[in-house]
Coordinates of C-alpha atoms (C1' of nucleotides) in Angstrom, one line a residue:
Chain S
M1470 CA -0.2 -0.1 -0.2
S1471 CA 1.6 3.2 -1.2
G1472 CA -0.9 5.8 -0.5
G1473 CA -2.5 7.4 2.8
L1474 CA -6.5 6.3 3.4
E1475 CA -8.1 5.2 -0.1
I1476 CA -11.4 6.6 0.3
Q1477 CA -14.2 4.2 -0.2
P1478 CA -17.1 4.7 -1.9
A1479 CA -19.4 3.4 1.6
R1480 CA -22.3 3.2 -1.2
R1481 CA -25.6 2.2 0.5
R1482 CA -27.0 -1.0 -1.6
G1483 CA -30.5 -1.5 -1.2
L1484 CA -32.1 -4.6 -1.4
T1485 CA -31.9 -5.2 -5.4
D1486 CA -28.2 -5.6 -5.2
E1487 CA -28.6 -8.1 -2.1
V1488 CA -31.3 -10.6 -4.1
A1489 CA -29.0 -10.2 -7.1
E1490 CA -25.6 -11.4 -5.4
N1491 CA -28.3 -13.8 -3.6
I1492 CA -29.2 -15.1 -6.7
R1493 CA -26.4 -15.1 -8.7
Q1494 CA -24.5 -17.4 -5.8
A1495 CA -26.9 -19.6 -6.1
I1496 CA -26.7 -20.2 -9.6
F1497 CA -22.9 -20.8 -9.3
D1498 CA -22.6 -22.8 -7.2
G1499 CA -25.6 -25.4 -8.6
S1500 CA -27.9 -24.8 -5.7
L1501 CA -30.5 -23.5 -9.1
E1502 CA -30.1 -26.4 -11.9
L1503 CA -29.9 -24.8 -15.3
G1504 CA -33.0 -24.0 -17.0
E1505 CA -34.8 -23.8 -14.2
R1506 CA -37.4 -21.1 -14.1
L1507 CA -37.1 -18.7 -11.7
N1508 CA -40.4 -18.2 -8.8
E1509 CA -40.2 -14.4 -8.0
V1510 CA -42.5 -14.9 -5.3
D1511 CA -40.3 -17.9 -4.1
I1512 CA -37.9 -16.1 -4.3
A1513 CA -39.3 -13.0 -2.3
D1514 CA -40.6 -15.3 0.4
R1515 CA -37.7 -17.3 0.6
L1516 CA -35.7 -14.1 1.5
Q1517 CA -37.7 -12.6 3.2
V1518 CA -38.4 -9.3 0.4
S1519 CA -41.1 -7.9 -1.8
R1520 CA -41.1 -8.9 -5.1
G1521 CA -40.2 -5.5 -5.9
P1522 CA -36.1 -5.5 -5.2
V1523 CA -36.2 -9.4 -6.5
R1524 CA -38.2 -8.1 -10.0
E1525 CA -35.2 -5.4 -10.3
A1526 CA -32.5 -7.6 -9.1
L1527 CA -33.5 -10.3 -12.4
V1528 CA -33.3 -7.3 -14.9
Q1529 CA -29.9 -6.6 -13.7
L1530 CA -29.2 -10.4 -13.9
K1531 CA -30.7 -10.9 -17.5
Q1532 CA -28.0 -7.6 -18.1
E1533 CA -25.7 -10.1 -17.1
G1534 CA -26.7 -12.4 -19.7
I1535 CA -27.5 -15.4 -16.9
V1536 CA -30.9 -15.5 -17.2
T1537 CA -33.6 -15.0 -19.8
M1538 CA -37.2 -13.4 -19.1
E1539 CA -40.1 -13.5 -21.4
W1540 CA -43.0 -11.1 -21.4
H1541 CA -45.7 -13.0 -18.6
R1542 CA -43.6 -16.1 -18.1
G1543 CA -40.9 -15.5 -16.1
A1544 CA -37.0 -15.5 -15.6
F1545 CA -35.0 -18.7 -16.6
I1546 CA -31.4 -19.5 -16.1
V1547 CA -29.9 -19.9 -19.3
Q1548 CA -28.4 -22.4 -20.8
L1549 CA -25.4 -21.7 -22.7
S1550 CA -24.4 -23.7 -25.7
A1551 CA -21.9 -24.5 -27.7
D1552 CA -22.1 -21.2 -30.0
D1553 CA -22.6 -18.9 -27.0
F1554 CA -19.4 -20.8 -26.0
R1555 CA -18.0 -19.3 -29.4
E1556 CA -19.6 -15.8 -28.9
L1557 CA -18.3 -15.3 -25.3
A1558 CA -14.4 -17.1 -26.4
G1559 CA -14.7 -14.5 -29.8
L1560 CA -15.8 -11.4 -27.6
R1561 CA -13.9 -11.7 -24.8
T1562 CA -10.7 -12.3 -26.9
V1563 CA -11.3 -8.8 -28.3
L1564 CA -12.0 -7.0 -25.1
E1565 CA -9.8 -8.3 -23.5
V1566 CA -6.8 -7.8 -26.5
F1567 CA -8.0 -4.0 -25.9
A1568 CA -8.2 -4.3 -22.3
I1569 CA -4.5 -5.8 -22.3
R1570 CA -3.0 -2.8 -24.2
Q1571 CA -4.7 -0.3 -22.8
A1572 CA -3.5 -1.3 -19.5
A1573 CA 0.1 -1.8 -20.5
A1574 CA -0.3 2.1 -21.7
A1575 CA -2.1 3.4 -18.6
A1576 CA -1.6 0.8 -16.0
T1577 CA -0.3 2.8 -12.8
Q1578 CA 2.1 0.9 -9.7
A1579 CA -1.0 0.5 -7.3
D1580 CA -2.8 -1.7 -10.7
L1581 CA 0.4 -3.9 -11.1
N1582 CA 0.5 -4.5 -7.2
N1583 CA -3.1 -5.9 -7.7
L1584 CA -2.4 -7.7 -10.4
A1585 CA 0.6 -9.0 -8.4
A1586 CA -1.7 -9.5 -5.8
A1587 CA -4.6 -12.0 -8.1
V1588 CA -1.2 -13.9 -9.2
K1589 CA -0.2 -14.8 -5.9
A1590 CA -4.1 -15.8 -4.3
L1591 CA -4.3 -18.0 -7.4
S1592 CA -0.6 -20.1 -6.4
K1593 CA -1.6 -19.9 -3.0
A1594 CA -5.3 -21.6 -4.1
F1595 CA -3.6 -23.7 -6.2
V1596 CA -2.4 -26.2 -3.2
D1597 CA -5.8 -26.7 -2.0
Q1598 CA -6.6 -28.4 -5.3
N1599 CA -10.4 -26.4 -5.2
D1600 CA -11.5 -26.1 -8.8
Y1601 CA -13.9 -23.6 -7.4
V1602 CA -12.1 -21.1 -5.7
L1603 CA -9.0 -21.3 -8.6
I1604 CA -11.8 -20.6 -11.5
Q1605 CA -12.9 -17.4 -9.6
L1606 CA -9.4 -16.0 -8.5
D1607 CA -8.8 -16.5 -12.4
V1608 CA -11.4 -14.4 -13.3
E1609 CA -10.8 -12.1 -10.7
F1610 CA -6.8 -11.9 -12.4
H1611 CA -9.0 -10.9 -15.1
D1612 CA -11.0 -8.1 -13.1
A1613 CA -8.1 -6.3 -12.3
L1614 CA -6.8 -6.4 -15.9
Y1615 CA -9.6 -5.0 -16.6
R1616 CA -9.5 -2.5 -14.2
S1617 CA -6.1 -1.4 -14.8
A1618 CA -7.0 -0.2 -18.1
H1619 CA -9.1 2.3 -16.8
H1620 CA -11.5 2.2 -19.0
E1621 CA -15.3 2.6 -17.5
R1622 CA -17.3 1.2 -20.5
L1623 CA -14.8 -1.3 -21.4
W1624 CA -15.3 -2.6 -17.8
N1625 CA -19.3 -2.4 -17.9
A1626 CA -18.9 -4.4 -21.4
W1627 CA -16.4 -7.0 -19.6
S1628 CA -19.3 -7.1 -16.4
S1629 CA -21.9 -7.8 -19.0
I1630 CA -20.2 -11.2 -20.1
R1631 CA -18.2 -11.7 -17.0
S1632 CA -21.0 -14.3 -15.4
Q1633 CA -21.2 -15.7 -18.4
V1634 CA -17.4 -16.9 -18.6
L1635 CA -17.6 -17.6 -15.1
L1636 CA -20.2 -19.7 -15.1
S1637 CA -19.3 -21.5 -18.7
L1638 CA -16.0 -22.1 -16.6
L1639 CA -17.9 -23.4 -13.7
T1640 CA -20.1 -25.6 -15.7
K1641 CA -17.5 -27.0 -17.9
R1642 CA -14.9 -27.5 -15.3
H1643 CA -14.0 -31.1 -15.8
A1644 CA -13.3 -30.4 -19.1
S1645 CA -10.2 -27.5 -18.3
N1646 CA -8.8 -29.1 -15.0
E1647 CA -6.0 -30.4 -16.3
Y1648 CA -5.2 -27.4 -18.2
Y1649 CA -5.8 -25.9 -14.8
R1650 CA -2.9 -27.8 -13.1
D1651 CA -1.0 -27.3 -15.8
L1652 CA -0.6 -24.1 -17.2
V1653 CA -2.9 -21.6 -15.1
I1654 CA -0.4 -20.0 -13.0
A1655 CA 2.6 -19.9 -15.6
E1656 CA 0.1 -17.8 -17.9
H1657 CA -1.0 -15.3 -15.5
E1658 CA 2.8 -14.9 -14.7
E1659 CA 3.8 -14.0 -18.0
L1660 CA 0.5 -11.1 -18.4
L1661 CA 1.5 -9.9 -15.7
R1662 CA 5.0 -9.8 -16.9
V1663 CA 4.3 -8.5 -20.1
I1664 CA 1.7 -5.9 -18.6
S1665 CA 4.7 -4.4 -16.4
S1666 CA 6.8 -4.3 -19.3
R1667 CA 4.9 -2.3 -21.2
D1668 CA 4.8 -4.1 -24.3
A1669 CA 1.4 -3.5 -26.3
R1670 CA 2.9 -6.6 -28.5
A1671 CA 4.2 -9.1 -26.2
C1672 CA 0.9 -8.2 -23.9
E1673 CA -1.3 -9.2 -27.5
K1674 CA 0.4 -12.1 -28.5
A1675 CA 0.3 -13.8 -23.9
I1676 CA -3.4 -12.7 -23.9
R1677 CA -4.5 -14.8 -27.1
V1678 CA -2.4 -17.4 -26.3
H1679 CA -4.1 -17.8 -22.8
L1680 CA -7.4 -17.6 -23.7
S1681 CA -7.0 -20.2 -26.7
D1682 CA -5.8 -22.2 -24.1
T1683 CA -8.6 -21.4 -22.7
Y1684 CA -11.3 -21.5 -24.7
D1685 CA -9.8 -24.1 -27.9
R1686 CA -10.2 -26.8 -24.7
L1687 CA -12.7 -26.0 -24.0
V1688 CA -15.2 -25.8 -27.2
S1689 CA -13.9 -28.9 -27.8
S1690 CA -15.5 -30.3 -24.7
F1691 CA -18.7 -30.2 -26.4
D1692 CA -18.4 -32.9 -28.8
S1693 CA -18.0 -35.6 -26.5
V1694 CA -20.5 -34.2 -22.9
D1695 CA -22.7 -32.4 -24.3
V1696 CA -26.0 -34.3 -23.1
P1697 CA -29.4 -33.4 -24.7
P1698 CA -31.9 -32.9 -22.1
T1699 CA -34.1 -35.2 -23.4
S1700 CA -32.7 -38.4 -23.1
A1701 CA -32.8 -37.9 -19.0
E1702 CA -37.0 -37.8 -18.9
H1703 CA -38.7 -41.0 -18.2
Chain O
M1195 CA -37.6 -9.9 -49.9
S1196 CA -36.2 -13.1 -50.9
G1197 CA -37.8 -15.6 -48.8
G1198 CA -41.9 -16.0 -47.8
L1199 CA -43.0 -15.0 -45.2
E1200 CA -40.9 -13.9 -41.6
I1201 CA -42.7 -15.0 -38.5
Q1202 CA -42.0 -11.9 -36.8
P1203 CA -41.8 -12.6 -32.6
A1204 CA -45.1 -10.4 -31.9
R1205 CA -44.0 -9.6 -28.6
R1206 CA -46.3 -8.2 -26.1
R1207 CA -44.0 -5.0 -24.6
G1208 CA -44.9 -4.4 -21.2
L1209 CA -45.0 -0.8 -20.3
T1210 CA -41.6 -0.6 -19.3
D1211 CA -40.4 -0.5 -22.8
E1212 CA -42.7 1.9 -23.4
V1213 CA -42.0 4.2 -20.9
A1214 CA -37.8 3.6 -21.5
E1215 CA -38.2 5.0 -25.4
N1216 CA -40.7 8.0 -24.4
I1217 CA -37.6 8.6 -21.9
R1218 CA -35.2 8.4 -24.5
Q1219 CA -36.4 10.3 -27.5
A1220 CA -37.1 12.9 -25.1
I1221 CA -33.3 12.6 -24.4
F1222 CA -33.2 12.6 -27.8
D1223 CA -34.6 15.2 -28.9
G1224 CA -33.7 18.2 -26.4
S1225 CA -36.9 17.6 -24.4
L1226 CA -35.3 16.6 -21.3
E1227 CA -31.9 18.9 -20.4
L1228 CA -28.8 17.1 -20.1
G1229 CA -27.5 16.6 -16.4
E1230 CA -31.4 17.6 -15.2
R1231 CA -32.8 14.6 -12.3
L1232 CA -35.7 12.0 -13.7
N1233 CA -38.4 12.9 -11.0
E1234 CA -39.8 9.4 -11.4
V1235 CA -43.5 10.4 -9.4
D1236 CA -43.1 13.1 -12.4
I1237 CA -42.3 11.0 -14.9
A1238 CA -45.3 8.2 -13.8
D1239 CA -48.1 11.5 -13.8
R1240 CA -46.8 12.2 -17.4
L1241 CA -47.1 9.0 -19.1
Q1242 CA -50.0 7.7 -16.9
V1243 CA -48.5 4.9 -15.2
S1244 CA -47.1 3.7 -11.8
R1245 CA -43.7 4.6 -10.6
G1246 CA -42.7 0.5 -11.0
P1247 CA -42.3 0.3 -14.8
V1248 CA -40.7 4.2 -14.6
R1249 CA -38.4 2.5 -12.0
E1250 CA -37.6 -1.1 -14.2
A1251 CA -37.5 2.0 -17.7
L1252 CA -34.7 3.9 -15.7
V1253 CA -32.2 0.7 -14.5
Q1254 CA -32.7 0.0 -18.8
L1255 CA -31.7 3.5 -19.7
K1256 CA -28.8 3.4 -16.9
Q1257 CA -27.9 0.3 -18.8
E1258 CA -27.7 1.8 -21.8
G1259 CA -25.4 4.8 -20.1
I1260 CA -27.4 7.2 -20.8
V1261 CA -28.6 7.9 -17.5
T1262 CA -27.0 7.3 -14.2
M1263 CA -28.4 6.2 -10.4
E1264 CA -27.8 6.9 -6.9
W1265 CA -28.9 5.6 -3.7
H1266 CA -32.1 7.3 -2.7
R1267 CA -30.7 10.6 -4.9
G1268 CA -32.4 9.7 -8.4
A1269 CA -31.4 8.9 -11.5
F1270 CA -30.2 11.7 -13.4
I1271 CA -29.0 12.4 -17.3
V1272 CA -25.3 12.0 -18.2
Q1273 CA -23.5 14.8 -19.4
L1274 CA -20.5 13.3 -21.7
S1275 CA -17.4 14.7 -20.9
A1276 CA -14.4 14.5 -23.6
D1277 CA -13.4 11.3 -21.8
D1278 CA -16.1 9.9 -22.0
F1279 CA -16.1 10.4 -26.0
R1280 CA -12.6 9.5 -26.3
E1281 CA -13.7 6.1 -24.3
L1282 CA -16.7 6.0 -26.7
A1283 CA -14.1 5.8 -29.5
G1284 CA -12.2 3.8 -28.4
L1285 CA -14.3 0.7 -27.5
R1286 CA -16.9 1.4 -30.2
T1287 CA -13.7 0.9 -33.2
V1288 CA -12.7 -2.3 -31.5
L1289 CA -16.6 -3.2 -31.2
E1290 CA -16.9 -2.6 -35.0
V1291 CA -13.9 -4.3 -35.8
F1292 CA -14.6 -7.0 -35.1
A1293 CA -18.0 -7.0 -36.5
I1294 CA -17.2 -5.9 -39.6
R1295 CA -14.7 -8.7 -39.5
Q1296 CA -17.6 -11.3 -38.6
A1297 CA -19.9 -9.8 -41.3
A1298 CA -17.4 -10.0 -43.8
A1299 CA -17.5 -13.8 -43.3
A1300 CA -20.9 -14.5 -42.1
A1301 CA -22.7 -11.7 -43.7
T1302 CA -26.1 -13.3 -45.7
Q1303 CA -27.7 -12.0 -48.8
A1304 CA -30.7 -10.5 -47.0
D1305 CA -27.7 -8.8 -44.9
L1306 CA -26.5 -6.9 -47.3
N1307 CA -29.8 -6.2 -48.9
N1308 CA -30.1 -4.7 -45.7
L1309 CA -27.3 -2.7 -45.0
A1310 CA -27.8 -1.5 -49.3
A1311 CA -31.3 -0.2 -47.7
A1312 CA -29.8 1.5 -45.1
V1313 CA -26.9 3.3 -47.2
K1314 CA -30.6 4.5 -49.5
A1315 CA -32.1 5.3 -46.4
L1316 CA -28.9 7.9 -45.8
S1317 CA -28.5 9.2 -49.7
K1318 CA -32.8 10.3 -49.4
A1319 CA -32.3 11.9 -46.5
F1320 CA -29.4 13.8 -47.4
V1321 CA -31.7 16.1 -49.9
D1322 CA -33.6 16.9 -47.1
Q1323 CA -30.8 18.7 -44.8
N1324 CA -32.3 17.8 -41.6
D1325 CA -29.0 16.3 -38.9
Y1326 CA -31.1 14.8 -36.5
V1327 CA -32.3 11.9 -38.8
L1328 CA -29.2 11.8 -40.7
I1329 CA -27.4 11.0 -37.9
Q1330 CA -29.9 8.9 -36.6
L1331 CA -30.1 6.8 -40.1
D1332 CA -26.0 7.1 -40.1
V1333 CA -26.2 4.5 -36.7
E1334 CA -29.0 2.7 -38.3
F1335 CA -27.1 1.9 -40.8
H1336 CA -24.2 0.6 -38.1
D1337 CA -27.1 -1.3 -36.2
A1338 CA -27.0 -3.4 -39.6
L1339 CA -23.3 -3.7 -39.8
Y1340 CA -23.5 -5.1 -35.9
R1341 CA -26.5 -7.0 -37.1
S1342 CA -24.8 -9.0 -40.6
A1343 CA -21.8 -10.5 -37.4
H1344 CA -24.8 -12.5 -36.0
H1345 CA -23.6 -12.5 -32.9
E1346 CA -25.9 -12.1 -30.0
R1347 CA -23.4 -10.5 -27.4
L1348 CA -21.4 -8.2 -29.8
W1349 CA -24.9 -6.7 -30.7
N1350 CA -25.5 -6.6 -26.8
A1351 CA -22.2 -4.7 -26.7
W1352 CA -23.1 -2.1 -29.3
S1353 CA -26.5 -2.1 -27.2
S1354 CA -25.1 -0.7 -24.1
I1355 CA -22.9 1.9 -25.9
R1356 CA -25.8 2.8 -29.1
S1357 CA -27.4 5.4 -27.1
Q1358 CA -24.4 7.2 -25.8
V1359 CA -23.1 7.3 -29.2
L1360 CA -26.0 8.3 -30.7
L1361 CA -26.0 10.7 -27.9
S1362 CA -23.1 12.0 -28.2
L1363 CA -23.2 12.9 -32.0
L1364 CA -26.4 14.7 -31.7
T1365 CA -24.9 16.9 -28.7
K1366 CA -22.2 17.3 -30.8
R1367 CA -23.9 17.5 -34.1
H1368 CA -22.5 21.5 -35.1
A1369 CA -19.2 20.5 -35.3
S1370 CA -19.2 17.1 -37.5
N1371 CA -21.8 19.1 -39.5
E1372 CA -19.6 19.6 -42.7
Y1373 CA -18.3 16.3 -42.4
Y1374 CA -21.4 15.0 -42.5
R1375 CA -21.9 17.1 -45.9
D1376 CA -18.6 15.7 -47.7
L1377 CA -18.1 12.3 -46.2
V1378 CA -21.1 10.2 -45.2
I1379 CA -22.9 8.7 -48.4
A1380 CA -19.0 7.7 -49.6
E1381 CA -18.2 5.9 -46.7
H1382 CA -21.0 4.2 -45.7
E1383 CA -20.9 3.2 -49.6
E1384 CA -17.3 2.2 -49.5
L1385 CA -18.6 0.0 -46.2
L1386 CA -21.3 -1.5 -48.1
R1387 CA -18.5 -2.6 -50.8
V1388 CA -15.8 -4.0 -48.8
I1389 CA -18.5 -6.1 -46.6
S1390 CA -20.2 -7.4 -50.3
S1391 CA -16.1 -8.0 -51.5
R1392 CA -15.7 -10.0 -48.5
D1393 CA -12.3 -9.0 -47.6
A1394 CA -11.9 -8.8 -44.0
R1395 CA -8.2 -6.9 -44.4
A1396 CA -10.5 -4.4 -46.5
C1397 CA -13.3 -4.4 -44.2
E1398 CA -11.0 -3.2 -41.2
K1399 CA -9.5 -0.3 -42.6
A1400 CA -12.7 0.9 -43.8
I1401 CA -14.3 0.7 -40.4
R1402 CA -11.1 2.7 -39.1
V1403 CA -10.7 4.8 -41.1
H1404 CA -15.1 5.8 -41.1
L1405 CA -14.4 5.7 -37.4
S1406 CA -11.5 8.2 -37.6
D1407 CA -13.3 10.6 -39.7
T1408 CA -16.2 11.0 -37.3
Y1409 CA -14.6 11.0 -34.0
D1410 CA -11.3 12.9 -34.4
R1411 CA -13.5 15.5 -35.2
L1412 CA -15.8 15.1 -33.1
V1413 CA -13.0 15.0 -29.9
S1414 CA -11.3 18.2 -31.3
S1415 CA -14.6 19.9 -31.0
F1416 CA -14.0 19.3 -26.9
D1417 CA -11.7 22.5 -27.2
S1418 CA -13.3 25.2 -28.3
V1419 CA -17.1 24.4 -27.5
D1420 CA -16.6 22.7 -24.4
V1421 CA -18.3 25.3 -21.6
P1422 CA -17.8 24.7 -17.8
P1423 CA -20.8 25.4 -15.9
T1424 CA -19.6 26.5 -12.9
S1425 CA -18.7 30.3 -15.5
A1426 CA -22.2 30.3 -15.9
E1427 CA -24.1 31.2 -12.6
H1428 CA -25.4 34.0 -11.3
Chain W
dA1255 C1' -23.1 37.4 11.3
dA1256 C1' -21.2 33.2 11.0
dC1257 C1' -22.2 28.3 12.1
dA1258 C1' -24.8 24.1 13.7
dT1259 C1' -29.1 21.7 15.0
dT1260 C1' -33.1 20.7 14.3
dC1261 C1' -37.2 20.0 11.5
dA1262 C1' -40.3 20.5 7.3
dT1263 C1' -40.3 18.9 2.6
dG1264 C1' -39.9 16.0 -0.8
dA1265 C1' -38.0 12.5 -3.1
dT1266 C1' -36.7 7.1 -3.5
dG1267 C1' -36.9 2.3 -1.2
dT1268 C1' -40.1 -1.2 -0.1
dC1269 C1' -44.0 -3.5 0.6
dA1270 C1' -49.2 -5.6 -0.3
dA1271 C1' -52.8 -6.2 -3.1
dC1272 C1' -55.3 -6.1 -7.7
dA1273 C1' -55.4 -7.1 -13.1
dA1274 C1' -54.0 -9.6 -16.6
dA1275 C1' -51.9 -13.4 -19.0
dT1276 C1' -50.3 -18.0 -19.8
dA1277 C1' -50.8 -23.0 -18.9
dG1278 C1' -52.6 -26.9 -17.9
dT1279 C1' -56.7 -29.4 -17.2
dC1280 C1' -60.6 -31.0 -17.3
dG1281 C1' -64.7 -32.5 -20.3
dA1282 C1' -66.8 -32.9 -24.5
dA1283 C1' -67.5 -33.8 -29.3
dG1284 C1' -66.0 -36.0 -34.0
Chain C
dC23 C1' -59.3 -42.5 -28.8
dT24 C1' -58.2 -38.8 -30.6
dT25 C1' -58.8 -33.7 -31.0
dC26 C1' -60.5 -29.4 -29.9
dG27 C1' -62.0 -26.4 -26.6
dA28 C1' -62.9 -23.6 -22.0
dC29 C1' -61.9 -23.4 -17.6
dT30 C1' -59.7 -22.9 -13.8
dA31 C1' -54.6 -22.3 -11.1
dT32 C1' -50.8 -20.0 -11.2
dT33 C1' -47.9 -16.9 -12.1
dT34 C1' -46.3 -12.1 -13.7
dG35 C1' -47.3 -6.8 -14.6
dT36 C1' -49.0 -2.8 -12.4
dT37 C1' -50.9 -0.3 -9.0
dG38 C1' -51.2 2.9 -4.5
dA39 C1' -49.6 3.1 0.1
dC40 C1' -46.2 3.3 3.8
dA41 C1' -41.5 3.2 5.3
dT42 C1' -36.8 5.4 5.0
dC43 C1' -33.5 8.4 3.2
dA44 C1' -31.6 13.4 1.0
dT45 C1' -32.2 18.2 0.8
dG46 C1' -32.5 22.9 2.3
dA47 C1' -34.9 25.9 5.6
dA48 C1' -35.6 27.6 9.8
dT49 C1' -33.8 28.4 14.7
dG50 C1' -31.1 28.5 18.1
dT51 C1' -26.1 29.5 19.5
dT52 C1' -21.5 31.2 19.7

DNA sequence: AACATTCATGATGTCAACAAATAGTCGAAG
DNA sequence: CTTCGACTATTTGTTGACATCATGAATGTT
């Protein structure tokens, strides 16, 4: 910590954010099935709030792309298809190449410290061998990367796919298991290194390699593991 | 129209979308001042609806980046700064380069027809000499471009800055006046041409030129016309 | 006179009840 | 037995009222 006291916003959050966070976590940790319908009154009762905040929270989650809403039919948790995976990979690559180039140009020392801290947390969690937290810390490193770009709208764009990316990694974690074991630490260290060097060219190359390593294996996993839900009935 | 009857979703929209569209238009046509506070009950009364739909509409507009919301303080129409302009230009360029490359690869004949129709509408409006509609048709061409990419999440990313782009062009229209007069038709025709040729390289170059022509002049306009609001008081 | 405190005002946040619409069920006709 | 249609039940869309908070004016103090 270099400077003095960072004034933290201390924003008062309403129930909407609270509810949204609850539902989000419930989706991520598997408490809610993929494709499941989200009953407003059910959620409201469970969280001891009225339906108003629940509705606004659902709108928020819809914007994050992890639930869909249909008129008078309600909200459903998304089930990402192979095409969705490809879309996410493509758009994320575009955004992140831009992000790392901006970061290479504009990152402060504090940003680099945050990135380093994220890598360290990742290394530490590595020995625990828990895929769930490992994936979350992976995404949090990329959060730090986007933040280092100091670009509000880029951050918003990332936010609108972040939950989907996290969800896709979590649901397909078995497919990316050995990848994580081998490469995750080394590649993130490399990303930190090239950002620190402020070599935009090297940054772009490193991030492309990293995302390819992540998604090539993931997309191919659809060929083997994708199960149509119709076969499971009766 | 090549094929038969395109089944249009015929989605029933709720009041929320209706309200959002109203406010959006009011912002664009200048009925609402930039920076103005949006009173929920005032809007609700004016549109003869309750506050519920109004609140949800404001959340939607917040996601589009044309209003900001603070806890217990309400919603305000954004005032884009010079930095905001730069952010919009940078992110839009990244997205649109991606979009035109995807379009070059995946555009159908129907997409090309839509693009051609957009160019034609632009040419037609050119003689009317109305900046307001000219700018809107410009943006609609780019809508068609993004749609031709057939990439849902890219479209969402564009949607989340589209209103801001439109607003920025409308508020600075005097600065881009002569630009539009000279280049707008030719450049859009060029874009249509390179997409049709499916030459990804040429596409990227053309879109970069087009966006540079749009934004270089716009950003520089801040140096001359930007007035700090503090000097106007008393 | 200048400043801090109190309190009234008006806004947003939240809630519970009402209206509208969908989906599944039951029944009758072919 | 199948199919079409109406009906009922459940869920969402909308509303008006209540609770909570921020703002600014009025008042008392130094």
